PDB file of C-alpha atoms in Angstrom:
ATOM      1  CA  UNK E   1       7.072  13.574   8.102  1.00 64.00           C
ATOM      2  CA  UNK E   2       9.216  12.261   5.231  1.00 65.00           C
ATOM      3  CA  UNK E   3       9.531  14.484   2.185  1.00 70.00           C
ATOM      4  CA  UNK E   4       9.451  13.074  -1.356  1.00 65.00           C
ATOM      5  CA  UNK E   5      13.235  12.676  -1.625  1.00 71.00           C
ATOM      6  CA  UNK E   6      13.608  10.922   1.738  1.00 69.00           C
ATOM      7  CA  UNK E   7      10.639   8.661   0.997  1.00 66.00           C
ATOM      8  CA  UNK E   8      12.130   7.707  -2.368  1.00 72.00           C
ATOM      9  CA  UNK E   9      15.481   6.812  -0.782  1.00 73.00           C
ATOM     10  CA  UNK E  10      13.720   4.842   1.940  1.00 71.00           C
ATOM     11  CA  UNK E  11      11.703   2.852  -0.605  1.00 71.00           C
ATOM     12  CA  UNK E  12      14.876   1.943  -2.510  1.00 72.00           C
ATOM     13  CA  UNK E  13      16.469   0.677   0.702  1.00 74.00           C
ATOM     14  CA  UNK E  14      13.350  -1.289   1.648  1.00 74.00           C
ATOM     15  CA  UNK E  15      13.162  -2.785  -1.848  1.00 71.00           C
ATOM     16  CA  UNK E  16      16.593  -4.366  -1.465  1.00 70.00           C
ATOM     17  CA  UNK E  17      15.675  -5.910   1.901  1.00 76.00           C
ATOM     18  CA  UNK E  18      12.562  -7.837   0.823  1.00 78.00           C
ATOM     19  CA  UNK E  19      13.018 -11.612   0.796  1.00 78.00           C
ATOM     20  CA  UNK E  20      11.250 -14.493  -0.914  1.00 84.00           C
ATOM     21  CA  UNK E  21       8.793 -16.586   1.134  1.00 88.00           C
ATOM     22  CA  UNK E  22       5.536 -18.487   0.640  1.00 90.00           C
ATOM     23  CA  UNK E  23       2.707 -20.471   2.200  1.00 90.00           C
ATOM     24  CA  UNK E  24      -0.280 -22.389   0.832  1.00 89.00           C
ATOM     25  CA  UNK E  25      -2.109 -19.277  -0.435  1.00 92.00           C
ATOM     26  CA  UNK E  26       0.503 -16.559  -0.972  1.00 95.00           C
ATOM     27  CA  UNK E  27       4.028 -16.130  -2.261  1.00 94.00           C
ATOM     28  CA  UNK E  28       6.559 -13.313  -2.147  1.00 93.00           C
ATOM     29  CA  UNK E  29       8.913 -13.636  -5.101  1.00 94.00           C
ATOM     30  CA  UNK E  30      11.517 -11.686  -7.027  1.00 92.00           C
ATOM     31  CA  UNK E  31      10.919 -10.851 -10.677  1.00 92.00           C
ATOM     32  CA  UNK E  32      12.834  -9.127 -13.439  1.00 94.00           C
ATOM     33  CA  UNK E  33      11.635  -6.291 -15.654  1.00 92.00           C
ATOM     34  CA  UNK E  34      13.773  -6.280 -18.811  1.00 93.00           C
ATOM     35  CA  UNK E  35      14.345  -3.332 -21.116  1.00 90.00           C
ATOM     36  CA  UNK E  36      11.874  -4.820 -23.593  1.00 89.00           C
ATOM     37  CA  UNK E  37       9.302  -5.398 -20.843  1.00 84.00           C
ATOM     38  CA  UNK E  38       9.696  -1.813 -19.682  1.00 84.00           C
ATOM     39  CA  UNK E  39       9.422  -0.298 -23.156  1.00 83.00           C
ATOM     40  CA  UNK E  40       6.340  -2.343 -24.031  1.00 81.00           C
ATOM     41  CA  UNK E  41       4.551  -1.647 -20.756  1.00 72.00           C
ATOM     42  CA  UNK E  42       5.437   2.041 -20.674  1.00 74.00           C
ATOM     43  CA  UNK E  43       4.286   2.570 -24.265  1.00 72.00           C
ATOM     44  CA  UNK E  44       0.880   1.222 -23.268  1.00 67.00           C
ATOM     45  CA  UNK E  45       0.823   3.526 -20.239  1.00 61.00           C
ATOM     46  CA  UNK E  46       1.667   6.588 -22.341  1.00 54.00           C
ATOM     47  CA  UNK E  47      -1.215   5.773 -24.690  1.00 52.00           C
ATOM     48  CA  UNK E  48      -3.474   5.407 -21.660  1.00 55.00           C
ATOM     49  CA  UNK E  49      -2.330   8.823 -20.446  1.00 53.00           C
ATOM     50  CA  UNK E  50      -3.063  10.455 -23.784  1.00 45.00           C
ATOM     51  CA  UNK E  51      -6.559   8.994 -23.584  1.00 48.00           C
ATOM     52  CA  UNK E  52      -7.108  10.447 -20.131  1.00 51.00           C
ATOM     53  CA  UNK E  53      -6.082   7.425 -18.081  1.00 52.00           C
ATOM     54  CA  UNK E  54      -3.373   7.109 -15.451  1.00 56.00           C
ATOM     55  CA  UNK E  55       0.305   6.662 -16.314  1.00 56.00           C
ATOM     56  CA  UNK E  56       2.314   4.271 -14.114  1.00 70.00           C
ATOM     57  CA  UNK E  57       5.627   3.581 -15.848  1.00 76.00           C
ATOM     58  CA  UNK E  58       8.092   0.890 -14.736  1.00 83.00           C
ATOM     59  CA  UNK E  59      11.869   1.029 -15.133  1.00 86.00           C
ATOM     60  CA  UNK E  60      13.984  -2.081 -15.848  1.00 90.00           C
ATOM     61  CA  UNK E  61      15.254  -3.844 -12.736  1.00 90.00           C
ATOM     62  CA  UNK E  62      14.722  -6.582 -10.153  1.00 91.00           C
ATOM     63  CA  UNK E  63      11.633  -6.213  -7.996  1.00 91.00           C
ATOM     64  CA  UNK E  64       9.491  -8.105  -5.491  1.00 92.00           C
ATOM     65  CA  UNK E  65       5.800  -8.949  -5.747  1.00 93.00           C
ATOM     66  CA  UNK E  66       3.117 -10.494  -3.571  1.00 94.00           C
ATOM     67  CA  UNK E  67       1.184 -13.192  -5.422  1.00 95.00           C
ATOM     68  CA  UNK E  68      -2.130 -14.755  -4.519  1.00 94.00           C
ATOM     69  CA  UNK E  69      -1.577 -18.286  -5.751  1.00 94.00           C
ATOM     70  CA  UNK E  70      -1.595 -19.529  -8.373  1.00 93.00           C
ATOM     71  CA  UNK E  71      -0.699 -16.358 -10.303  1.00 91.00           C
ATOM     72  CA  UNK E  72      -2.535 -13.162  -9.256  1.00 93.00           C
ATOM     73  CA  UNK E  73      -0.181 -10.268  -8.465  1.00 92.00           C
ATOM     74  CA  UNK E  74      -1.653  -8.199  -5.639  1.00 92.00           C
ATOM     75  CA  UNK E  75       1.165  -5.691  -5.262  1.00 92.00           C
ATOM     76  CA  UNK E  76       4.826  -5.128  -6.046  1.00 91.00           C
ATOM     77  CA  UNK E  77       7.641  -2.811  -5.030  1.00 90.00           C
ATOM     78  CA  UNK E  78       8.139  -1.185  -8.431  1.00 88.00           C
ATOM     79  CA  UNK E  79       8.636   2.600  -8.223  1.00 85.00           C
ATOM     80  CA  UNK E  80       5.230   3.021  -9.882  1.00 81.00           C
ATOM     81  CA  UNK E  81       3.635   1.405  -6.832  1.00 85.00           C
ATOM     82  CA  UNK E  82       5.903   2.594  -4.028  1.00 88.00           C
ATOM     83  CA  UNK E  83       5.447   6.188  -5.205  1.00 86.00           C
ATOM     84  CA  UNK E  84       1.790   5.764  -4.197  1.00 88.00           C
ATOM     85  CA  UNK E  85       3.049   5.680  -0.607  1.00 91.00           C
ATOM     86  CA  UNK E  86       4.652   9.124  -0.714  1.00 90.00           C
ATOM     87  CA  UNK E  87       1.455  10.829   0.480  1.00 91.00           C
ATOM     88  CA  UNK E  88       1.383   8.381   3.399  1.00 94.00           C
ATOM     89  CA  UNK E  89       5.005   9.199   4.227  1.00 93.00           C
ATOM     90  CA  UNK E  90       4.291  12.931   4.112  1.00 93.00           C
ATOM     91  CA  UNK E  91       1.200  12.771   6.324  1.00 95.00           C
ATOM     92  CA  UNK E  92       1.923   9.993   8.824  1.00 97.00           C
ATOM     93  CA  UNK E  93       2.553  11.082  12.387  1.00 97.00           C
ATOM     94  CA  UNK E  94       1.424  10.176  15.875  1.00 98.00           C
ATOM     95  CA  UNK E  95      -0.958   7.233  15.803  1.00 98.00           C
ATOM     96  CA  UNK E  96      -1.460   5.751  12.334  1.00 99.00           C
ATOM     97  CA  UNK E  97      -4.009   3.231  11.077  1.00 99.00           C
ATOM     98  CA  UNK E  98      -3.150   1.234   7.938  1.00 99.00           C
ATOM     99  CA  UNK E  99      -5.633  -1.036   6.173  1.00 99.00           C
ATOM    100  CA  UNK E 100      -3.815  -3.681   4.132  1.00 98.00           C
ATOM    101  CA  UNK E 101      -0.483  -5.275   5.077  1.00 97.00           C
ATOM    102  CA  UNK E 102       0.773  -6.417   1.673  1.00 95.00           C
ATOM    103  CA  UNK E 103       4.564  -6.625   1.569  1.00 94.00           C
ATOM    104  CA  UNK E 104       4.807  -4.370   4.618  1.00 94.00           C
ATOM    105  CA  UNK E 105       6.536  -1.577   2.703  1.00 93.00           C
ATOM    106  CA  UNK E 106       4.219   1.058   4.171  1.00 95.00           C
ATOM    107  CA  UNK E 107       5.171  -0.011   7.701  1.00 96.00           C
ATOM    108  CA  UNK E 108       8.905   0.105   7.048  1.00 92.00           C
ATOM    109  CA  UNK E 109       8.558   3.459   5.317  1.00 93.00           C
ATOM    110  CA  UNK E 110       6.740   5.418   8.005  1.00 96.00           C
ATOM    111  CA  UNK E 111       8.454   3.744  10.964  1.00 95.00           C
ATOM    112  CA  UNK E 112      11.616   5.600   9.941  1.00 90.00           C
ATOM    113  CA  UNK E 113       9.863   8.805  10.974  1.00 93.00           C
ATOM    114  CA  UNK E 114      10.299   9.531  14.688  1.00 93.00           C
ATOM    115  CA  UNK E 115       7.019  11.466  14.663  1.00 96.00           C
ATOM    116  CA  UNK E 116       5.174   8.170  14.138  1.00 98.00           C
ATOM    117  CA  UNK E 117       4.420   6.813  17.606  1.00 98.00           C
ATOM    118  CA  UNK E 118       2.371   3.713  16.831  1.00 99.00           C
ATOM    119  CA  UNK E 119       0.983   1.918  13.780  1.00 99.00           C
ATOM    120  CA  UNK E 120      -2.088  -0.317  13.777  1.00 99.00           C
ATOM    121  CA  UNK E 121      -2.468  -2.534  10.699  1.00 99.00           C
ATOM    122  CA  UNK E 122      -5.762  -4.200   9.795  1.00 99.00           C
ATOM    123  CA  UNK E 123      -5.278  -7.128   7.399  1.00 98.00           C
ATOM    124  CA  UNK E 124      -8.110  -9.358   6.193  1.00 98.00           C
ATOM    125  CA  UNK E 125      -5.878 -12.355   5.379  1.00 96.00           C
ATOM    126  CA  UNK E 126      -4.382 -14.287   8.273  1.00 96.00           C
ATOM    127  CA  UNK E 127      -2.179 -16.055   5.717  1.00 96.00           C
ATOM    128  CA  UNK E 128      -0.519 -12.755   4.737  1.00 96.00           C
ATOM    129  CA  UNK E 129       0.022 -11.948   8.407  1.00 96.00           C
ATOM    130  CA  UNK E 130       1.600 -15.375   8.890  1.00 94.00           C
ATOM    131  CA  UNK E 131       3.801 -14.809   5.849  1.00 93.00           C
ATOM    132  CA  UNK E 132       5.254 -11.362   6.589  1.00 92.00           C
ATOM    133  CA  UNK E 133       3.674 -10.043   9.786  1.00 94.00           C
ATOM    134  CA  UNK E 134       5.975 -11.667  12.346  1.00 91.00           C
ATOM    135  CA  UNK E 135       9.019 -10.071  10.736  1.00 91.00           C
ATOM    136  CA  UNK E 136       7.623  -6.592  11.300  1.00 94.00           C
ATOM    137  CA  UNK E 137       6.282  -7.338  14.788  1.00 95.00           C
ATOM    138  CA  UNK E 138       9.740  -8.545  15.816  1.00 95.00           C
ATOM    139  CA  UNK E 139      11.334  -5.499  14.226  1.00 94.00           C
ATOM    140  CA  UNK E 140       9.086  -2.785  15.664  1.00 96.00           C
ATOM    141  CA  UNK E 141       7.879  -4.401  18.911  1.00 97.00           C
ATOM    142  CA  UNK E 142       5.373  -2.241  20.807  1.00 97.00           C
ATOM    143  CA  UNK E 143       5.202   0.394  18.076  1.00 98.00           C
ATOM    144  CA  UNK E 144       3.226  -2.002  15.852  1.00 99.00           C
ATOM    145  CA  UNK E 145      -0.067  -3.863  16.223  1.00 98.00           C
ATOM    146  CA  UNK E 146      -1.377  -6.168  13.468  1.00 99.00           C
ATOM    147  CA  UNK E 147      -5.019  -7.265  13.593  1.00 98.00           C
ATOM    148  CA  UNK E 148      -6.661  -9.912  11.401  1.00 98.00           C
ATOM    149  CA  UNK E 149      -9.956  -8.309  10.324  1.00 99.00           C
ATOM    150  CA  UNK E 150     -11.891  -6.777   7.427  1.00 99.00           C
ATOM    151  CA  UNK E 151     -11.444  -3.001   7.676  1.00 99.00           C
ATOM    152  CA  UNK E 152     -14.941  -2.487   6.252  1.00 98.00           C
ATOM    153  CA  UNK E 153     -16.399  -4.430   9.187  1.00 98.00           C
ATOM    154  CA  UNK E 154     -13.828  -3.895  11.945  1.00 98.00           C
ATOM    155  CA  UNK E 155     -14.787  -1.505  14.725  1.00 96.00           C
ATOM    156  CA  UNK E 156     -12.053   0.614  16.247  1.00 96.00           C
ATOM    157  CA  UNK E 157     -12.011   0.891  20.048  1.00 96.00           C
ATOM    158  CA  UNK E 158     -14.398   3.568  21.319  1.00 94.00           C
ATOM    159  CA  UNK E 159     -11.581   5.713  22.651  1.00 95.00           C
ATOM    160  CA  UNK E 160      -9.348   5.276  19.577  1.00 97.00           C
ATOM    161  CA  UNK E 161      -8.369   8.306  17.516  1.00 98.00           C
ATOM    162  CA  UNK E 162      -5.829   8.293  14.696  1.00 98.00           C
ATOM    163  CA  UNK E 163      -3.724  11.143  13.409  1.00 98.00           C
ATOM    164  CA  UNK E 164      -3.720   9.552   9.969  1.00 98.00           C
ATOM    165  CA  UNK E 165      -5.437   6.615   8.273  1.00 99.00           C
ATOM    166  CA  UNK E 166      -4.194   4.980   5.080  1.00 98.00           C
ATOM    167  CA  UNK E 167      -6.440   2.547   3.198  1.00 99.00           C
ATOM    168  CA  UNK E 168      -4.851   0.198   0.652  1.00 97.00           C
ATOM    169  CA  UNK E 169      -7.127  -2.835   0.345  1.00 98.00           C
ATOM    170  CA  UNK E 170      -7.755  -3.068  -3.398  1.00 96.00           C
ATOM    171  CA  UNK E 171      -5.935  -5.261  -5.925  1.00 92.00           C
ATOM    172  CA  UNK E 172      -6.684  -3.061  -8.939  1.00 90.00           C
ATOM    173  CA  UNK E 173      -7.567   0.511  -9.858  1.00 89.00           C
ATOM    174  CA  UNK E 174     -11.323   0.404 -10.430  1.00 92.00           C
ATOM    175  CA  UNK E 175     -14.259   2.796 -10.070  1.00 95.00           C
ATOM    176  CA  UNK E 176     -15.950   0.180  -7.867  1.00 96.00           C
ATOM    177  CA  UNK E 177     -13.337   1.004  -5.214  1.00 98.00           C
ATOM    178  CA  UNK E 178     -14.926   4.429  -4.726  1.00 98.00           C
ATOM    179  CA  UNK E 179     -17.903   2.847  -2.932  1.00 98.00           C
ATOM    180  CA  UNK E 180     -15.578   1.382  -0.308  1.00 98.00           C
ATOM    181  CA  UNK E 181     -13.736   4.692  -0.023  1.00 98.00           C
ATOM    182  CA  UNK E 182     -16.965   6.570   0.617  1.00 98.00           C
ATOM    183  CA  UNK E 183     -17.964   4.058   3.286  1.00 98.00           C
ATOM    184  CA  UNK E 184     -14.579   4.327   4.990  1.00 98.00           C
ATOM    185  CA  UNK E 185     -14.633   8.129   4.907  1.00 98.00           C
ATOM    186  CA  UNK E 186     -17.954   8.102   6.739  1.00 98.00           C
ATOM    187  CA  UNK E 187     -16.895   5.363   9.130  1.00 97.00           C
ATOM    188  CA  UNK E 188     -13.713   7.170  10.186  1.00 97.00           C
ATOM    189  CA  UNK E 189     -15.002  10.739   9.959  1.00 97.00           C
ATOM    190  CA  UNK E 190     -14.776  11.127  13.743  1.00 96.00           C
ATOM    191  CA  UNK E 191     -11.952   8.647  14.267  1.00 97.00           C
ATOM    192  CA  UNK E 192      -9.172  10.261  12.252  1.00 97.00           C
ATOM    193  CA  UNK E 193      -7.774  13.720  11.665  1.00 92.00           C
ATOM    194  CA  UNK E 194      -6.807  12.888   8.071  1.00 97.00           C
ATOM    195  CA  UNK E 195      -7.280   9.998   5.666  1.00 98.00           C
ATOM    196  CA  UNK E 196      -5.639   8.755   2.472  1.00 98.00           C
ATOM    197  CA  UNK E 197      -6.694   6.141  -0.080  1.00 98.00           C
ATOM    198  CA  UNK E 198      -4.560   4.186  -2.522  1.00 95.00           C
ATOM    199  CA  UNK E 199      -5.183   5.283  -6.141  1.00 93.00           C
ATOM    200  CA  UNK E 200      -8.177   7.464  -5.242  1.00 95.00           C
ATOM    201  CA  UNK E 201      -7.200  10.086  -7.825  1.00 91.00           C
ATOM    202  CA  UNK E 202      -6.930   7.450 -10.560  1.00 89.00           C
ATOM    203  CA  UNK E 203     -10.315   5.966  -9.610  1.00 93.00           C
ATOM    204  CA  UNK E 204     -11.963   9.387  -9.740  1.00 94.00           C
ATOM    205  CA  UNK E 205     -10.319  10.097 -13.083  1.00 88.00           C
ATOM    206  CA  UNK E 206     -11.634   6.806 -14.443  1.00 87.00           C
ATOM    207  CA  UNK E 207     -15.133   7.611 -13.206  1.00 89.00           C
ATOM    208  CA  UNK E 208     -15.100  11.009 -14.920  1.00 87.00           C
ATOM    209  CA  UNK E 209     -13.878   9.378 -18.094  1.00 80.00           C
ATOM    210  CA  UNK E 210     -16.153   6.357 -18.229  1.00 76.00           C
ATOM    211  CA  UNK E 211     -19.038   7.474 -16.031  1.00 67.00           C
TER     212      UNK E 211
END
C-alpha cells in the first residue's frame, strides 16, 4: 500500500518519464499550462465548487496527455487527474484488475508496491495497447497482463479472484457513468474483495445536484 505522500512522489516521477508517441488513432503529447491558463481554469473550477460541483485545479507546468485524434483529450497527467489514483495506490495489493490503460500511469504507480503481485489490464482499444502497452509489458514482464477487450463484456476466468479492481474507462465526469458503475459492481461482486471507480464521488455529486 502506498500512502498519499508516497503516491504523490511516485506520480511526479512517472510524469517526468512519459514520452511522446503516436499512431493513426491516438497520440501522446506534451503540453504546457501557463500561469494565465491555470488562473483562468482554476477560477472556473472554484465557481463550480461554490455551486456544488467538483473542483479540479491545475498548476502551471509541462504535462502529458493522451489524445484521440484529431483533438479529443482522454486523459492527462496533471495533478488534478493523477490524484484520482491515490485511492488505487492505497488499496492495491495482491492481484489487481484495472479497466482502462490510458497513459499507463496507474500501472507504474502500483507496481512500485511490493504487495502487488500481478496486474491484469483490460483495454478496449488495441491501438492504445500498441501505442503504450509494449513498454509496460517489457518493463514488468510476468507481473503484467494486458488484454484487448471491453470490460463491460469481458468475462474473467471462472477461477479468477482479485484483491482490488479499479475501473477507469470514461472520458468525462458524467452521471451516465453511474449506470456502467452499477453494472460493474454487480458483475464483480463475487470476483473482487474491493472495487474503486474513477470520479464516482463527482458523478454522484452531480446526480444529487442535477437529478
